[in-house]
Every structure is written in C-alpha cells, then in structure tokens.
PDB file of C-alpha atoms in Angstrom:
ATOM      1  CA  MET A 246       0.233  -0.425   0.246  1.00 95.00           C
ATOM      2  CA  ARG A 247       1.074   3.394  -0.232  1.00 98.00           C
ATOM      3  CA  VAL A 248       2.107   5.647   2.153  1.00 98.00           C
ATOM      4  CA  GLU A 249       3.730   9.116   2.691  1.00 98.00           C
ATOM      5  CA  ILE A 250       6.840   9.701   4.423  1.00 98.00           C
ATOM      6  CA  VAL A 251       4.858  12.871   6.256  1.00 97.00           C
ATOM      7  CA  SER A 252       8.601  13.150   8.377  1.00 96.00           C
ATOM      8  CA  LEU A 253      11.715  11.667   9.981  1.00 97.00           C
ATOM      9  CA  LEU A 254      13.106  12.455  13.638  1.00 93.00           C
ATOM     10  CA  VAL A 255      16.407  11.455  14.770  1.00 92.00           C
ATOM     11  CA  SER A 256      17.305  13.234  18.202  1.00 84.00           C
ATOM     12  CA  PRO A 257      20.756  12.698  20.064  1.00 79.00           C
ATOM     13  CA  VAL A 258      18.611  13.598  23.231  1.00 71.00           C
ATOM     14  CA  HIS A 259      15.636  12.512  25.534  1.00 64.00           C
ATOM     15  CA  ALA A 260      14.163  16.495  25.011  1.00 63.00           C
ATOM     16  CA  PHE A 261      11.164  15.495  28.184  1.00 64.00           C
ATOM     17  CA  GLU A 262      12.017  14.803  31.222  1.00 64.00           C
ATOM     18  CA  GLY A 263      10.971  16.041  34.664  1.00 63.00           C
ATOM     19  CA  ARG A 264       8.037  18.226  34.660  1.00 66.00           C
ATOM     20  CA  PRO A 265       5.256  19.340  31.997  1.00 66.00           C
ATOM     21  CA  ALA A 266       5.147  22.815  33.508  1.00 69.00           C
ATOM     22  CA  ASP A 267       9.190  23.524  33.098  1.00 70.00           C
ATOM     23  CA  GLY A 268       9.445  23.043  29.595  1.00 68.00           C
ATOM     24  CA  PRO A 269      11.838  20.990  27.950  1.00 66.00           C
ATOM     25  CA  ARG A 270      15.182  20.773  27.454  1.00 63.00           C
ATOM     26  CA  PRO A 271      16.704  22.690  24.071  1.00 63.00           C
ATOM     27  CA  ASP A 272      17.623  20.373  21.704  1.00 59.00           C
ATOM     28  CA  PRO A 273      21.536  20.612  20.185  1.00 56.00           C
ATOM     29  CA  GLY A 274      20.864  20.531  17.194  1.00 53.00           C
ATOM     30  CA  PRO A 275      18.073  19.978  13.786  1.00 51.00           C
ATOM     31  CA  VAL A 276      16.571  16.633  14.490  1.00 78.00           C
ATOM     32  CA  SER A 277      14.494  16.633  11.464  1.00 86.00           C
ATOM     33  CA  ARG A 278      15.454  14.729   8.658  1.00 92.00           C
ATOM     34  CA  GLU A 279      15.097  14.546   4.824  1.00 96.00           C
ATOM     35  CA  CYS A 280      17.101  10.743   5.736  1.00 97.00           C
ATOM     36  CA  VAL A 281      17.794   7.760   7.903  1.00 97.00           C
ATOM     37  CA  GLU A 282      19.709   5.447   8.438  1.00 98.00           C
ATOM     38  CA  VAL A 283      18.340   2.101  10.184  1.00 98.00           C
ATOM     39  CA  ARG A 284      20.563  -0.567  11.623  1.00 97.00           C
ATOM     40  CA  ALA A 285      18.827  -3.808  12.410  1.00 96.00           C
ATOM     41  CA  GLY A 286      18.489  -4.706  15.817  1.00 94.00           C
ATOM     42  CA  LEU A 287      19.646  -1.109  16.481  1.00 95.00           C
ATOM     43  CA  GLY A 288      17.357   1.663  15.819  1.00 95.00           C
ATOM     44  CA  LEU A 289      18.147   4.943  13.456  1.00 96.00           C
ATOM     45  CA  VAL A 290      21.829   5.795  13.265  1.00 95.00           C
ATOM     46  CA  GLY A 291      22.399   9.428  15.461  1.00 92.00           C
ATOM     47  CA  ASP A 292      19.204   8.755  17.542  1.00 91.00           C
ATOM     48  CA  ARG A 293      19.955   8.623  21.458  1.00 87.00           C
ATOM     49  CA  TYR A 294      17.796   4.723  21.979  1.00 87.00           C
ATOM     50  CA  PHE A 295      19.939   3.843  19.187  1.00 91.00           C
ATOM     51  CA  ASN A 296      22.132   1.182  20.563  1.00 90.00           C
ATOM     52  CA  HIS A 297      20.447   0.746  24.327  1.00 84.00           C
ATOM     53  CA  ALA A 298      20.233  -2.424  25.577  1.00 80.00           C
ATOM     54  CA  ALA A 299      17.186  -0.843  27.572  1.00 72.00           C
ATOM     55  CA  HIS A 300      15.563  -0.170  23.985  1.00 73.00           C
ATOM     56  CA  ARG A 301      16.695  -2.592  21.539  1.00 73.00           C
ATOM     57  CA  ASP A 302      13.212  -4.408  21.407  1.00 81.00           C
ATOM     58  CA  ALA A 303      11.279  -1.295  20.853  1.00 87.00           C
ATOM     59  CA  ALA A 304      13.946   1.098  19.141  1.00 92.00           C
ATOM     60  CA  VAL A 305      12.551   3.480  16.647  1.00 96.00           C
ATOM     61  CA  THR A 306       8.736   4.405  16.926  1.00 95.00           C
ATOM     62  CA  VAL A 307       5.940   5.290  13.902  1.00 97.00           C
ATOM     63  CA  PHE A 308       3.241   7.259  13.790  1.00 96.00           C
ATOM     64  CA  ASP A 309       0.230   8.487  11.852  1.00 97.00           C
ATOM     65  CA  VAL A 310      -0.122  11.698  11.280  1.00 97.00           C
ATOM     66  CA  ASP A 311      -3.630  11.610  11.177  1.00 96.00           C
ATOM     67  CA  ALA A 312      -3.774  10.936  14.726  1.00 95.00           C
ATOM     68  CA  LEU A 313      -3.408  14.557  14.989  1.00 95.00           C
ATOM     69  CA  ALA A 314      -6.240  15.901  13.404  1.00 93.00           C
ATOM     70  CA  PRO A 315      -8.286  16.629  16.055  1.00 94.00           C
ATOM     71  CA  PHE A 316      -5.837  19.112  17.194  1.00 93.00           C
ATOM     72  CA  GLY A 317      -5.428  21.065  14.508  1.00 89.00           C
ATOM     73  CA  PRO A 318      -2.416  21.847  12.492  1.00 92.00           C
ATOM     74  CA  VAL A 319       0.617  20.752  14.229  1.00 90.00           C
ATOM     75  CA  ASP A 320       4.202  19.766  13.322  1.00 90.00           C
ATOM     76  CA  PRO A 321       4.115  15.920  13.613  1.00 91.00           C
ATOM     77  CA  LEU A 322       7.829  16.471  14.815  1.00 86.00           C
ATOM     78  CA  LEU A 323       6.467  17.418  18.520  1.00 85.00           C
ATOM     79  CA  THR A 324       5.530  14.634  19.218  1.00 86.00           C
ATOM     80  CA  ARG A 325       9.253  13.146  18.741  1.00 83.00           C
ATOM     81  CA  ARG A 326       8.375   9.738  17.128  1.00 90.00           C
ATOM     82  CA  ASN A 327      10.648   8.657  14.876  1.00 94.00           C
ATOM     83  CA  ILE A 328       8.763   8.186  11.309  1.00 97.00           C
ATOM     84  CA  VAL A 329       5.582   9.836  10.649  1.00 97.00           C
ATOM     85  CA  LEU A 330       3.237   8.153   8.471  1.00 98.00           C
ATOM     86  CA  ARG A 331       0.280   9.195   6.305  1.00 97.00           C
ATOM     87  CA  GLY A 332      -1.623   6.805   4.915  1.00 97.00           C
ATOM     88  CA  PHE A 333      -2.380   3.854   7.183  1.00 97.00           C
ATOM     89  CA  ARG A 334      -2.981   3.427  10.424  1.00 95.00           C
ATOM     90  CA  VAL A 335       0.033   2.386  12.716  1.00 95.00           C
ATOM     91  CA  ASP A 336      -1.424   1.435  16.023  1.00 94.00           C
ATOM     92  CA  ASP A 337      -3.450  -1.766  14.425  1.00 92.00           C
ATOM     93  CA  LEU A 338       0.081  -3.175  14.248  1.00 94.00           C
ATOM     94  CA  ALA A 339       0.835  -3.098  18.043  1.00 91.00           C
ATOM     95  CA  ALA A 340       1.160  -5.981  20.197  1.00 87.00           C
ATOM     96  CA  ARG A 341      -1.397  -6.760  22.082  1.00 83.00           C
ATOM     97  CA  ARG A 342      -2.063  -8.781  25.557  1.00 82.00           C
ATOM     98  CA  ASP A 343      -3.875 -11.388  22.584  1.00 82.00           C
ATOM     99  CA  ARG A 344      -1.363 -11.174  19.581  1.00 82.00           C
ATOM    100  CA  PRO A 345       2.201 -10.443  18.912  1.00 87.00           C
ATOM    101  CA  GLY A 346       3.318  -6.717  16.819  1.00 91.00           C
ATOM    102  CA  ALA A 347       3.393  -7.463  13.265  1.00 93.00           C
ATOM    103  CA  LEU A 348       5.446  -7.646  11.262  1.00 95.00           C
ATOM    104  CA  PHE A 349       6.018  -4.484   8.387  1.00 97.00           C
ATOM    105  CA  THR A 350       8.347  -3.437   5.660  1.00 97.00           C
ATOM    106  CA  LEU A 351       8.453   0.468   4.923  1.00 98.00           C
ATOM    107  CA  ASP A 352      10.410   1.515   0.709  1.00 98.00           C
ATOM    108  CA  SER A 353      10.790   4.197   0.011  1.00 98.00           C
ATOM    109  CA  GLY A 354      13.032   3.843  -3.050  1.00 97.00           C
ATOM    110  CA  ASP A 355      15.934   2.527  -0.871  1.00 98.00           C
ATOM    111  CA  GLY A 356      14.948  -0.713  -0.312  1.00 98.00           C
ATOM    112  CA  PRO A 357      12.941  -2.490   1.599  1.00 98.00           C
ATOM    113  CA  VAL A 358      13.242  -2.421   5.441  1.00 98.00           C
ATOM    114  CA  ARG A 359      11.779  -4.188   7.445  1.00 97.00           C
ATOM    115  CA  PHE A 360      10.509  -3.724  11.314  1.00 96.00           C
ATOM    116  CA  GLN A 361       8.569  -5.662  14.189  1.00 95.00           C
ATOM    117  CA  ALA A 362       6.161  -3.721  15.566  1.00 95.00           C
ATOM    118  CA  ARG A 363       6.216  -4.557  19.597  1.00 94.00           C
ATOM    119  CA  ARG A 364       4.285  -2.035  22.095  1.00 92.00           C
ATOM    120  CA  PRO A 365       2.327   0.774  21.673  1.00 93.00           C
ATOM    121  CA  ALA A 366       3.688   4.162  22.319  1.00 92.00           C
ATOM    122  CA  ASN A 367       1.650   5.383  24.373  1.00 88.00           C
ATOM    123  CA  PRO A 368       1.368   9.668  24.584  1.00 88.00           C
ATOM    124  CA  CYS A 369       2.840  11.195  28.482  1.00 83.00           C
ATOM    125  CA  ALA A 370       1.769  13.999  29.912  1.00 83.00           C
ATOM    126  CA  TRP A 371       3.872  15.869  27.393  1.00 78.00           C
ATOM    127  CA  MET A 372       1.915  15.932  24.868  1.00 85.00           C
ATOM    128  CA  ASP A 373      -0.431  18.228  26.496  1.00 85.00           C
ATOM    129  CA  VAL A 374       2.566  20.887  26.036  1.00 82.00           C
ATOM    130  CA  THR A 375       4.205  19.765  23.193  1.00 82.00           C
ATOM    131  CA  VAL A 376       1.149  19.043  20.868  1.00 87.00           C
ATOM    132  CA  ALA A 377      -2.406  20.564  22.724  1.00 90.00           C
ATOM    133  CA  PRO A 378      -4.411  20.932  25.920  1.00 92.00           C
ATOM    134  CA  GLY A 379      -5.644  17.365  25.966  1.00 93.00           C
ATOM    135  CA  ALA A 380      -3.042  15.610  23.429  1.00 90.00           C
ATOM    136  CA  PHE A 381      -2.179  13.604  26.441  1.00 90.00           C
ATOM    137  CA  ARG A 382      -5.622  11.746  26.732  1.00 93.00           C
ATOM    138  CA  GLY A 383      -6.741  12.055  23.482  1.00 92.00           C
ATOM    139  CA  LEU A 384      -4.009  10.303  21.514  1.00 92.00           C
ATOM    140  CA  ARG A 385      -4.436   7.476  23.739  1.00 92.00           C
ATOM    141  CA  GLY A 386      -4.501   4.011  21.210  1.00 90.00           C
ATOM    142  CA  ARG A 387      -3.274   6.675  18.150  1.00 93.00           C
ATOM    143  CA  GLY A 388       0.565   7.322  20.014  1.00 92.00           C
ATOM    144  CA  GLY A 389       1.909   4.983  17.108  1.00 95.00           C
ATOM    145  CA  VAL A 390       3.955   1.421  17.717  1.00 96.00           C
ATOM    146  CA  ARG A 391       7.305   0.576  19.201  1.00 95.00           C
ATOM    147  CA  CYS A 392       9.758  -1.095  16.843  1.00 95.00           C
ATOM    148  CA  VAL A 393      12.834  -2.829  16.570  1.00 95.00           C
ATOM    149  CA  PRO A 394      14.354  -2.730  12.795  1.00 96.00           C
ATOM    150  CA  LEU A 395      15.362  -6.417  11.326  1.00 96.00           C
ATOM    151  CA  ASP A 396      17.509  -4.940   8.566  1.00 96.00           C
ATOM    152  CA  ASP A 397      20.066  -2.704   7.575  1.00 98.00           C
ATOM    153  CA  GLY A 398      19.023   0.071   4.917  1.00 98.00           C
ATOM    154  CA  VAL A 399      17.282   3.898   4.227  1.00 98.00           C
ATOM    155  CA  LEU A 400      14.185   5.471   4.591  1.00 98.00           C
ATOM    156  CA  ARG A 401      13.620   9.087   3.241  1.00 98.00           C
ATOM    157  CA  VAL A 402      10.693  12.003   3.536  1.00 98.00           C
ATOM    158  CA  GLY A 403       7.956  11.382   0.800  1.00 98.00           C
ATOM    159  CA  PRO A 404       6.399   8.710  -0.924  1.00 98.00           C
ATOM    160  CA  ALA A 405       7.038   5.184   0.002  1.00 98.00           C
ATOM    161  CA  GLU A 406       5.311   1.786   0.039  1.00 98.00           C
ATOM    162  CA  LEU A 407       4.030  -0.263   3.246  1.00 97.00           C
ATOM    163  CA  THR A 408       3.355  -3.795   3.288  1.00 96.00           C
ATOM    164  CA  VAL A 409       1.990  -5.833   6.053  1.00 95.00           C
ATOM    165  CA  ASP A 410       3.881  -9.437   5.804  1.00 87.00           C
ATOM    166  CA  SER A 411       2.667 -10.671   8.838  1.00 70.00           C
ATOM    167  CA  LEU A 412      -0.945 -10.169   8.755  1.00 52.00           C
ATOM    168  CA  SER A 413      -1.648 -12.520  12.425  1.00 48.00           C
ATOM    169  CA  ALA A 414      -1.426  -9.303  14.177  1.00 40.00           C
ATOM    170  CA  LEU A 415      -4.461  -7.448  12.171  1.00 46.00           C
ATOM    171  CA  GLU A 416      -6.342  -9.792  11.818  1.00 49.00           C
ATOM    172  CA  ALA A 417      -7.087  -9.776  15.615  1.00 43.00           C
ATOM    173  CA  GLY A 418      -8.002  -6.304  15.592  1.00 44.00           C
TER     174      GLY A 418
END
C-alpha cells in the first residue's frame, strides 16, 4: 500500500525529562531529517535510543500523522516520533495481550526495511505541553507503535510502500 513518510526524526537527547510545567530541554541541533539510516536491531543512527540495551526491543517509533487531526495544524515532529506516516493506521500493528505485533516493511525507494512492531507508544503528559491541551488523553490508542528494525537500510521523506508481512496482528484487531 502506498503511504507517505511525512517526517523523520533523529534526536540525540531526550528532551522531555522532568515536569512538563518546566518545559522541554533545548534540543542541541536539528532533529528533522530528509533521510535516516536504519540499523538492524539497533535503531536509527544518531538517535538517543540507538544501540541502548534498554530500548533495543523498541528503538524506533512509527506514528500516524492523522492522529493529530483533532488538534488542528500541528507539527508532527512535536510528538517526538521517529517515523511519521500518512495513509496507514500504524497503531493497528502493535502487539496486544492476545496477539504479537505485526511484521511490516517500509520502502521509500532505497530498498525495503523490515520492522517488527512491538508495543504501543503511549503518549505522556508532555503531549499537552508540546502538541495541544488535551493531547495526552486524546492520543491514547493513537500514539504510534514502538518497533525493532530487522534490516539495515535507508528511509526518506516522501512516497513509500508499506507492506504488512504478518497479517496475524491485523486479523485479530
């Protein structure tokens, strides 16, 4: 199925620490990318979760930009999700108590990159500060999915092909 990669985010630091009322930490540099390098089992090169043992099982977050529609025009980078797509409800890929997450592939022109969907990327209270008031509750069930990359590759902003290789995750949903 054809989708659009709306934005790609690689952030070397975790900007949302402490209390939301205190505001986010300054980002040390641009985080928006036109393309990202994906490494199997490790994540996105240069990202804060790349090759961190605690995050290897969920190093990349994929998000559906349409989840932001109720909040008006919002920069999707404010969600701090790595890969923002248009054209597919990615939350349906996540694992649930009754089934594993889906195996899916993204190809933006440089070859296919497979991902294993793991758990939902639940929103946090920071969403009310960075996205819009009410986003914390409004994005529940639409916060994206944490994934493990299974292949090395490159993803680029623009048109892409998304293939769900393991339908078991979607059949139960």
